[in-house]
Amino acid sequence: MAKLLDKQRYKCALGAMQTVQAIDRALPILHSGPGCAQKLSESIGSSGYFSPNIFPCTSINEKDVVFGGVKKLDSTIENALKVIDADLYVVLTGCIPEIVGDDSGEVVSRFEDAPKPVLYAPTAGFKGNNYKGHEQVVDSIIEQYLKKSDKKQKGLVNIWADVPYQDLFWLGNLRELEKLISELGLIPNTIFGYKRGIENINKIPDAEFNLLVSPWVGLSNVKKMERKFGTPYLHYKTLPIGATETSRFLREVGKFAGVDEAKVEYVIKEHEDYYYYLIERYADLFLENRVINKQFTVVSDAHYALGITKFLANDLGLVPAKQFVVDDTPKNVRESIKEEFKKLNYGLEAEVSFETDGFKIHSEIRQHDYHGYPLVLGGYYEKEVTEELKGNFLNIAYPVQDKVVFDNSYVGYTGGIRLIEDIYTVAVSRFN
Amino acid sequence: MSYKIAIGSSDGMNVDLKFGEVSKFLIYEVDEEIKLLEERIVSEEKTSSQCGDRKGCGGSGNGCDGQGNACGGPEDVISRVSIISDCRSVVCKKIGFQAQKQFEKKAISVFDVECSVAEALEKISFYFGKIDNHESLRKM
């Protein structure tokens, strides 16, 4: 019996069209039914030079199911190359062509000699969600476009973090990570967002190492790059939010890259001094114990659940209730992520549940004793249940419906301060 | 359950006629096996009297009638559709937008493809067979 997924928090793998879109001047070409792009797109800053409404699409129908859609795909790619000026074309397949057995890879390979690169990423919905689709797109770039480089550039670091658009803060987060890395004297390289694009993609094989900031998304990509380009990688599982984690992050990256320890400590001190100056100014607010909740729950993908849990426990001294990871984390990495949740300061440990069913999550939240009002950070779905419990709610993960995010970020020292601001803005407004 | 497929073919081997060109549709019946059931003649009057002062798309003289061998205006489309309205599917080299819409209303599947009659019958019966039995179309 098929199961219904209550309150879905991710999309099908074809949602990776947003990953392509996040690359400047890269264009997804969809081999899918009409309407896929429409359903997968949202008004979350996805208009611009290319937007989901103009993505070339084969719009396959019943005829193509019966007789195959490869001819249509061929002509769609050919004409996209003619009429749309892009730097990189990525063909993404939906479920239908893959079920009926269209050999899309073969069609795409006919365009090997095209003036612009045309890549192919199989992103059928039954292969997984858009986190997997994101990996698939990066994979296709590594496998089909990039070549091994002999000239390694000293200090060049590829940074891989959020899944663009799935995480609304992706742009700000990546920029903040870049800033932190460059303060260590390294040269950051990312491929997503403004003025990055194909030139930065070309630099990927030259990097000294890959830095992956994510519990699991992208791990297969950096492993592949290690095999193909011989680029080592540093897998930093926790999104650094706030002073404790960011300082730890900088030390670890510094050590891995062989940056002078004194330099790392200098950078950390500069940031921490300002960070704690701000905290100190609001110490009276933090010490007023009726303002903030005693226990908190995060309902989000592993990326934020881990980052925020560590931040709230280590920096703000709150006690974690159960945390929910909703990104359908692959089973083989769950144990190691669980272990990360146990590495909190003050001997604290957070219990974590890998659950995608919104109904079960909400039932558990309702049943838990938060010793007062709960603090819930999650998707918009949690707003109602938190209000029911008279708790404080902050919308930080997909789906985000009550805020507009341009390039705000929760990463680093500034990101930590932003998150405190947002949480306390919610908390103090209760007393107005 | 058996169903019928209408095919536009001049030689019985290849799907080589446009919808408007067909003078007789080959009607195949799909049951346990596929067999040619009959040929359905599109009445003379309707095919020969096309060009001229008809209303609709041919009215101005340079609409779709202008080609001489295309559809004979909306009435012609409707009458052609009605001849084969008991079929589940229609296969021709090309089928115009008007006709496609008419078939859609009657829930008749339209396939405008250029291939052999045998291939069309095989693929379409495979497809209908799978969906009738609620089976996946996955070939792997």
XYZ file of N, CA and C in Angstrom, chain A residues 62-68 71 98-101 126, chain B residues 109 111-113 115 120 123-124 127 137-140:
78
model
N 1.215 11.901 -24.008
C 0.903 10.488 -24.191
C 1.648 9.885 -25.386
N 1.741 10.652 -26.470
C 2.402 10.155 -27.668
C 3.852 9.771 -27.374
N 4.540 10.623 -26.581
C 5.950 10.354 -26.291
C 6.122 9.198 -25.314
N 5.091 8.976 -24.517
C 5.130 7.814 -23.630
C 5.095 6.537 -24.459
N 4.243 6.558 -25.485
C 4.069 5.351 -26.290
C 5.201 5.177 -27.293
N 5.578 6.277 -27.950
C 6.551 6.147 -29.038
C 7.950 6.662 -28.665
N 8.138 7.109 -27.437
C 9.451 7.596 -27.037
C 9.607 9.074 -27.327
N 13.272 12.107 -29.913
C 13.312 13.058 -31.025
C 13.038 14.467 -30.524
N 12.140 8.492 -17.945
C 12.999 7.433 -17.395
C 12.230 6.136 -17.185
N 10.950 6.263 -16.878
C 10.147 5.049 -16.712
C 9.982 4.345 -18.050
N 9.672 5.119 -19.093
C 9.414 4.475 -20.377
C 10.702 4.158 -21.124
N 11.847 4.599 -20.576
C 13.115 4.118 -21.092
C 13.749 4.938 -22.197
N 11.577 9.240 -8.833
C 11.651 8.011 -8.037
C 13.074 7.704 -7.600
N -7.403 8.761 -27.764
C -5.987 9.111 -27.787
C -5.506 9.358 -29.200
N -2.389 9.901 -31.845
C -0.952 9.714 -32.049
C -0.604 10.165 -33.458
N 0.090 11.268 -33.595
C 0.547 11.647 -34.937
C 2.013 11.253 -35.081
N 2.215 10.125 -35.710
C 3.558 9.558 -35.836
C 3.767 9.040 -37.252
N 5.480 5.953 -38.785
C 6.147 4.673 -38.543
C 5.338 3.594 -39.268
N 3.181 0.834 -34.766
C 2.177 1.634 -34.066
C 1.261 0.728 -33.255
N 3.133 -0.834 -30.195
C 3.416 0.082 -29.092
C 2.161 0.554 -28.381
N 1.135 0.834 -29.175
C -0.096 1.345 -28.560
C -0.787 0.247 -27.751
N 1.002 -0.232 -24.524
C 0.690 0.874 -23.607
C -0.683 0.714 -22.960
N 4.856 1.097 -16.707
C 5.343 1.071 -18.084
C 6.851 0.843 -18.132
N 7.413 0.680 -16.957
C 8.860 0.514 -16.871
C 9.313 -0.705 -17.650
N 10.314 -0.510 -18.479
C 10.731 -1.606 -19.358
C 11.892 -2.401 -18.787
N 12.534 -1.847 -17.755
C 13.719 -2.520 -17.203
C 13.343 -3.705 -16.337
